[in-house]
Amino acid sequence: GNSVTQMEGPVTLSEEAFLTINCTYTATGYPSLFWYVQYPGEGLQLLLKATKADDKGSNKGFEATYRKETTSFHLEKGSVQVSDSAVYFCALSGGGGSYIPTFGRGTSLIVHP
Amino acid sequence: DAGVIQSPRHEVTEMGQEVTLRCKPISGHNSLFWYRQTMMRGLELLIYFNNNVPIDDSGMPEDRFSAKMPNASFSTLKIQPSEPRDSAVYFCASSPPTGTSSYEQYFGPGTRLTVT
C-alpha cells in the first residue's frame, strides 16, 4: 500500500535559517503530492502541491519538487520566520486511482527569534 | 466560501454519553473525510464518503462509532457510548470532484472532544 515517511521533529531553528523537511513516499501509479501545515488549535491547511514528476510546488516562500526517481518531496524555505512555527504534514493521494489520502506523521517546526 | 464548518468546536461529556459531531463541507465538493488526531496515534482516517456514499470505513475504531451523510451538505459522526479513550480532535475535510482538482483536501477547524 501507499506510505509516506517524513523526518521526525521537532526541528528547531533560529529566525532567517534555512529549512529542509525531508519526505519520501511509496505509491502505486502517479500520485499527487502535498504539504499541509497545521498551526496550533487549527485544522490542516494546504501549503503546496505537485501533480506530476519534476513539478515544483511553491507558496509563501516554501518550495518542494516532485522527484519520482528518488520518490521524494522535500519541503524547503530559504529564511524561516517565527510565524512559520507549526506542524508540517507530507501527503499523497490519487496513486493507482485511489482517492484515499496517505499522510506522514507530521514534523513540528519551532522557530526562535 | 466559508470553508468546511464543524460544530461544536469543543465538547466535554461524561463516559457513556452519546456524542454527535457535525460537518458542513464546502459547496460543490463531493468527497468528505472524517479524521481523528491524537498525540499518540497522529492523524487517523476514520471514514470516507464520495457522493454521499460511504466508500471506506475501515478506520472506524469499533461499533460505537457511526457516520452518516444524508445529503451533500451535511455529515455527522456519532459515538455511542463514549469512552475516555475517544478524547481527541476530530476533523472533517472535503475535496472537490477529481476532474477539477488534484485530490487536495480542505479541513475544518476541528472538534476537540473530551470524555471524562
Tab-separated table of C-alpha atoms in Angstrom:
chain	number	residue	atom	x	y	z
A	1	GLY	CA	0.000	0.000	0.000
A	2	ASN	CA	0.895	3.670	-0.095
A	3	SER	CA	3.060	5.190	2.603
A	4	VAL	CA	4.706	8.498	3.469
A	5	THR	CA	7.780	8.879	5.659
A	6	GLN	CA	8.891	12.239	6.942
A	7	MET	CA	11.632	13.237	9.309
A	8	GLU	CA	10.812	13.248	12.964
A	9	GLY	CA	10.818	16.510	14.823
A	10	PRO	CA	10.888	18.776	16.430
A	11	VAL	CA	13.035	20.826	14.108
A	12	THR	CA	14.313	23.860	15.971
A	13	LEU	CA	15.754	26.794	14.029
A	14	SER	CA	16.650	30.411	14.538
A	15	GLU	CA	14.825	33.062	12.558
A	16	GLU	CA	16.176	33.500	8.992
A	17	ALA	CA	17.711	29.999	8.945
A	18	PHE	CA	17.288	27.631	6.000
A	19	LEU	CA	14.663	24.923	6.399
A	20	THR	CA	14.518	21.424	4.949
A	21	ILE	CA	11.971	18.811	5.994
A	22	ASN	CA	12.509	15.500	4.255
A	23	CYS	CA	9.657	13.425	2.850
A	24	THR	CA	9.796	10.176	0.918
A	25	TYR	CA	6.929	8.057	-0.309
A	26	THR	CA	5.936	4.709	-1.753
A	27	ALA	CA	2.911	4.527	-4.006
A	28	THR	CA	1.414	2.797	-6.984
A	29	GLY	CA	0.888	4.789	-10.114
A	30	TYR	CA	1.413	8.539	-10.214
A	31	PRO	CA	0.029	10.218	-7.105
A	32	SER	CA	-0.291	13.901	-6.401
A	33	LEU	CA	1.944	15.098	-3.560
A	34	PHE	CA	1.123	17.687	-0.931
A	35	TRP	CA	2.450	19.590	2.029
A	36	TYR	CA	-0.082	20.682	4.620
A	37	VAL	CA	0.560	22.970	7.586
A	38	GLN	CA	-1.223	22.923	10.937
A	39	TYR	CA	-0.967	25.915	13.259
A	40	PRO	CA	-1.790	25.438	16.944
A	41	GLY	CA	-5.501	24.930	17.552
A	42	GLU	CA	-6.362	24.841	13.859
A	43	GLY	CA	-7.070	22.322	11.129
A	44	LEU	CA	-4.622	21.376	8.409
A	45	GLN	CA	-4.229	23.822	5.527
A	46	LEU	CA	-2.902	23.020	2.091
A	47	LEU	CA	0.504	24.683	1.762
A	48	LEU	CA	1.574	23.494	-1.687
A	49	LYS	CA	1.138	20.643	-4.121
A	50	ALA	CA	2.653	18.982	-7.191
A	51	THR	CA	0.781	16.695	-9.511
A	52	LYS	CA	3.469	15.158	-11.724
A	53	ALA	CA	7.168	14.365	-11.810
A	54	ASP	CA	9.531	17.370	-11.776
A	55	ASP	CA	6.708	19.769	-10.853
A	56	LYS	CA	7.664	22.325	-8.236
A	57	GLY	CA	5.012	23.473	-5.815
A	58	SER	CA	5.526	26.795	-4.068
A	59	ASN	CA	3.676	29.070	-1.675
A	60	LYS	CA	4.609	31.657	0.975
A	61	GLY	CA	8.325	31.132	0.302
A	62	PHE	CA	8.090	27.361	0.707
A	63	GLU	CA	9.022	25.045	-2.164
A	64	ALA	CA	9.003	21.320	-2.877
A	65	THR	CA	9.867	19.401	-6.052
A	66	TYR	CA	8.253	16.109	-7.066
A	67	ARG	CA	11.204	13.737	-7.581
A	68	LYS	CA	9.983	10.464	-8.979
A	69	GLU	CA	13.455	8.948	-9.321
A	70	THR	CA	14.101	9.330	-5.585
A	71	THR	CA	10.393	9.164	-4.572
A	72	SER	CA	10.854	12.341	-2.563
A	73	PHE	CA	9.087	15.645	-1.971
A	74	HIS	CA	11.298	17.598	0.429
A	75	LEU	CA	9.996	20.905	1.805
A	76	GLU	CA	12.382	23.892	1.780
A	77	LYS	CA	12.343	27.538	2.741
A	78	GLY	CA	15.252	29.891	2.448
A	79	SER	CA	14.577	32.047	5.503
A	80	VAL	CA	12.123	30.972	8.174
A	81	GLN	CA	10.173	33.303	10.424
A	82	VAL	CA	8.781	32.822	13.918
A	83	SER	CA	5.315	32.741	12.345
A	84	ASP	CA	6.294	29.561	10.429
A	85	SER	CA	6.271	27.606	13.689
A	86	ALA	CA	3.734	24.845	13.094
A	87	VAL	CA	3.413	21.155	12.277
A	88	TYR	CA	4.035	20.194	8.637
A	89	PHE	CA	2.495	17.102	7.030
A	90	CYS	CA	3.592	15.468	3.805
A	91	ALA	CA	0.822	13.587	1.990
A	92	LEU	CA	-0.055	11.835	-1.228
A	93	SER	CA	-3.287	10.956	-2.978
A	94	GLY	CA	-4.510	9.667	-6.301
A	95	GLY	CA	-1.904	6.954	-6.758
A	96	GLY	CA	-3.380	3.940	-8.518
A	97	GLY	CA	-6.721	5.725	-8.777
A	98	SER	CA	-7.240	5.800	-5.014
A	99	TYR	CA	-8.814	8.935	-3.633
A	100	ILE	CA	-7.905	7.976	-0.093
A	101	PRO	CA	-5.037	10.187	1.074
A	102	THR	CA	-1.971	8.975	2.944
A	103	PHE	CA	-0.363	11.342	5.448
A	104	GLY	CA	3.023	11.331	7.100
A	105	ARG	CA	3.264	11.617	10.896
A	106	GLY	CA	3.968	15.329	10.796
A	107	THR	CA	7.086	17.324	11.657
A	108	SER	CA	6.965	20.041	14.266
A	109	LEU	CA	8.919	23.195	13.403
A	110	ILE	CA	9.898	25.644	16.136
A	111	VAL	CA	11.472	28.927	15.071
A	112	HIS	CA	13.151	31.094	17.722
A	113	PRO	CA	13.623	34.864	17.361
B	1	ASP	CA	-16.814	30.354	0.581
B	2	ALA	CA	-16.982	29.826	4.331
B	3	GLY	CA	-14.799	26.753	4.232
B	4	VAL	CA	-15.582	23.499	5.987
B	5	ILE	CA	-17.745	24.135	9.046
B	6	GLN	CA	-17.672	21.905	12.097
B	7	SER	CA	-19.723	22.023	15.264
B	8	PRO	CA	-19.350	22.071	18.126
B	9	ARG	CA	-15.769	23.351	18.393
B	10	HIS	CA	-15.411	21.898	21.877
B	11	GLU	CA	-17.345	19.111	23.553
B	12	VAL	CA	-16.933	17.853	27.089
B	13	THR	CA	-19.026	14.870	28.063
B	14	GLU	CA	-19.121	12.056	30.566
B	15	MET	CA	-18.278	8.484	29.805
B	16	GLY	CA	-21.289	6.600	28.478
B	17	GLN	CA	-22.962	9.595	26.890
B	18	GLU	CA	-23.761	9.913	23.208
B	19	VAL	CA	-21.742	12.448	21.246
B	20	THR	CA	-22.645	13.817	17.813
B	21	LEU	CA	-20.189	15.820	15.758
B	22	ARG	CA	-21.369	17.759	12.724
B	23	CYS	CA	-19.788	18.848	9.477
B	24	LYS	CA	-20.810	21.010	6.542
B	25	PRO	CA	-18.449	20.551	3.584
B	26	ILE	CA	-17.585	23.209	1.054
B	27	SER	CA	-20.342	23.636	-1.511
B	28	GLY	CA	-19.600	21.694	-4.685
B	29	HIS	CA	-17.232	19.248	-3.033
B	30	ASN	CA	-18.283	15.626	-3.423
B	31	SER	CA	-15.828	13.821	-1.138
B	32	LEU	CA	-15.897	14.023	2.644
B	33	PHE	CA	-13.484	12.587	5.175
B	34	TRP	CA	-13.582	12.230	8.962
B	35	TYR	CA	-10.254	12.116	10.819
B	36	ARG	CA	-9.201	11.754	14.432
B	37	GLN	CA	-5.983	13.304	15.740
B	38	THR	CA	-4.210	12.408	18.979
B	39	MET	CA	-0.668	12.819	20.192
B	40	MET	CA	-0.213	9.072	20.425
B	41	ARG	CA	-1.649	7.994	17.078
B	42	GLY	CA	-1.321	11.141	14.996
B	43	LEU	CA	-3.872	11.721	12.229
B	44	GLU	CA	-6.139	8.736	11.522
B	45	LEU	CA	-8.677	8.478	8.709
B	46	LEU	CA	-11.950	7.162	10.101
B	47	ILE	CA	-14.285	7.156	7.102
B	48	TYR	CA	-14.507	8.483	3.554
B	49	PHE	CA	-17.684	9.390	1.637
B	50	ASN	CA	-17.964	10.004	-2.074
B	51	ASN	CA	-21.209	11.462	-3.439
B	52	ASN	CA	-22.776	10.865	-0.002
B	53	VAL	CA	-21.970	7.136	-0.066
B	54	PRO	CA	-19.548	5.612	2.470
B	55	ILE	CA	-16.672	4.185	0.439
B	56	ASP	CA	-14.178	3.151	3.095
B	57	ASP	CA	-14.956	2.871	6.807
B	58	SER	CA	-12.083	0.556	7.704
B	59	GLY	CA	-10.675	3.214	10.025
B	60	MET	CA	-13.734	3.367	12.251
B	61	PRO	CA	-12.459	2.060	15.600
B	62	GLU	CA	-15.433	-0.062	16.601
B	63	ASP	CA	-19.192	-0.332	16.550
B	64	ARG	CA	-19.539	2.564	18.964
B	65	PHE	CA	-18.661	4.864	16.061
B	66	SER	CA	-21.047	5.596	13.205
B	67	ALA	CA	-21.137	8.201	10.449
B	68	LYS	CA	-23.822	9.379	8.086
B	69	MET	CA	-24.073	11.732	5.154
B	70	PRO	CA	-27.778	12.255	4.398
B	71	ASN	CA	-27.087	14.897	1.752
B	72	ALA	CA	-24.242	16.696	0.025
B	73	SER	CA	-24.086	19.474	2.590
B	74	PHE	CA	-24.152	17.657	5.904
B	75	SER	CA	-22.457	14.790	7.712
B	76	THR	CA	-22.434	13.517	11.279
B	77	LEU	CA	-20.073	11.358	13.301
B	78	LYS	CA	-21.672	9.741	16.312
B	79	ILE	CA	-20.056	7.989	19.262
B	80	GLN	CA	-22.358	5.954	21.478
B	81	PRO	CA	-21.429	5.243	24.211
B	82	SER	CA	-18.405	7.493	24.537
B	83	GLU	CA	-15.284	6.424	26.453
B	84	PRO	CA	-12.325	8.428	27.812
B	85	ARG	CA	-10.044	6.950	25.123
B	86	ASP	CA	-12.210	8.684	22.487
B	87	SER	CA	-10.835	12.035	23.647
B	88	ALA	CA	-9.195	13.614	20.611
B	89	VAL	CA	-9.592	16.315	18.000
B	90	TYR	CA	-11.933	15.227	15.218
B	91	PHE	CA	-11.525	16.833	11.804
B	92	CYS	CA	-13.795	16.853	8.818
B	93	ALA	CA	-12.308	17.519	5.379
B	94	SER	CA	-13.807	17.809	1.919
B	95	SER	CA	-12.428	17.580	-1.615
B	96	PRO	CA	-13.726	18.830	-4.966
B	97	PRO	CA	-14.573	16.387	-7.771
B	98	THR	CA	-11.453	14.680	-9.089
B	99	GLY	CA	-11.945	16.068	-12.555
B	100	THR	CA	-11.483	19.593	-11.211
B	101	SER	CA	-8.723	19.024	-8.683
B	102	SER	CA	-5.654	17.028	-7.841
B	103	TYR	CA	-7.156	15.383	-4.768
B	104	GLU	CA	-6.312	18.157	-2.321
B	105	GLN	CA	-8.315	18.352	0.880
B	106	TYR	CA	-9.814	21.267	2.774
B	107	PHE	CA	-10.009	20.784	6.514
B	108	GLY	CA	-12.409	22.206	9.046
B	109	PRO	CA	-11.214	23.718	12.342
B	110	GLY	CA	-11.903	20.515	14.245
B	111	THR	CA	-13.947	19.499	17.277
B	112	ARG	CA	-11.988	18.947	20.465
B	113	LEU	CA	-13.725	16.131	22.347
B	114	THR	CA	-13.017	15.422	25.991
B	115	VAL	CA	-14.677	12.408	27.611
B	116	THR	CA	-14.347	12.303	31.393
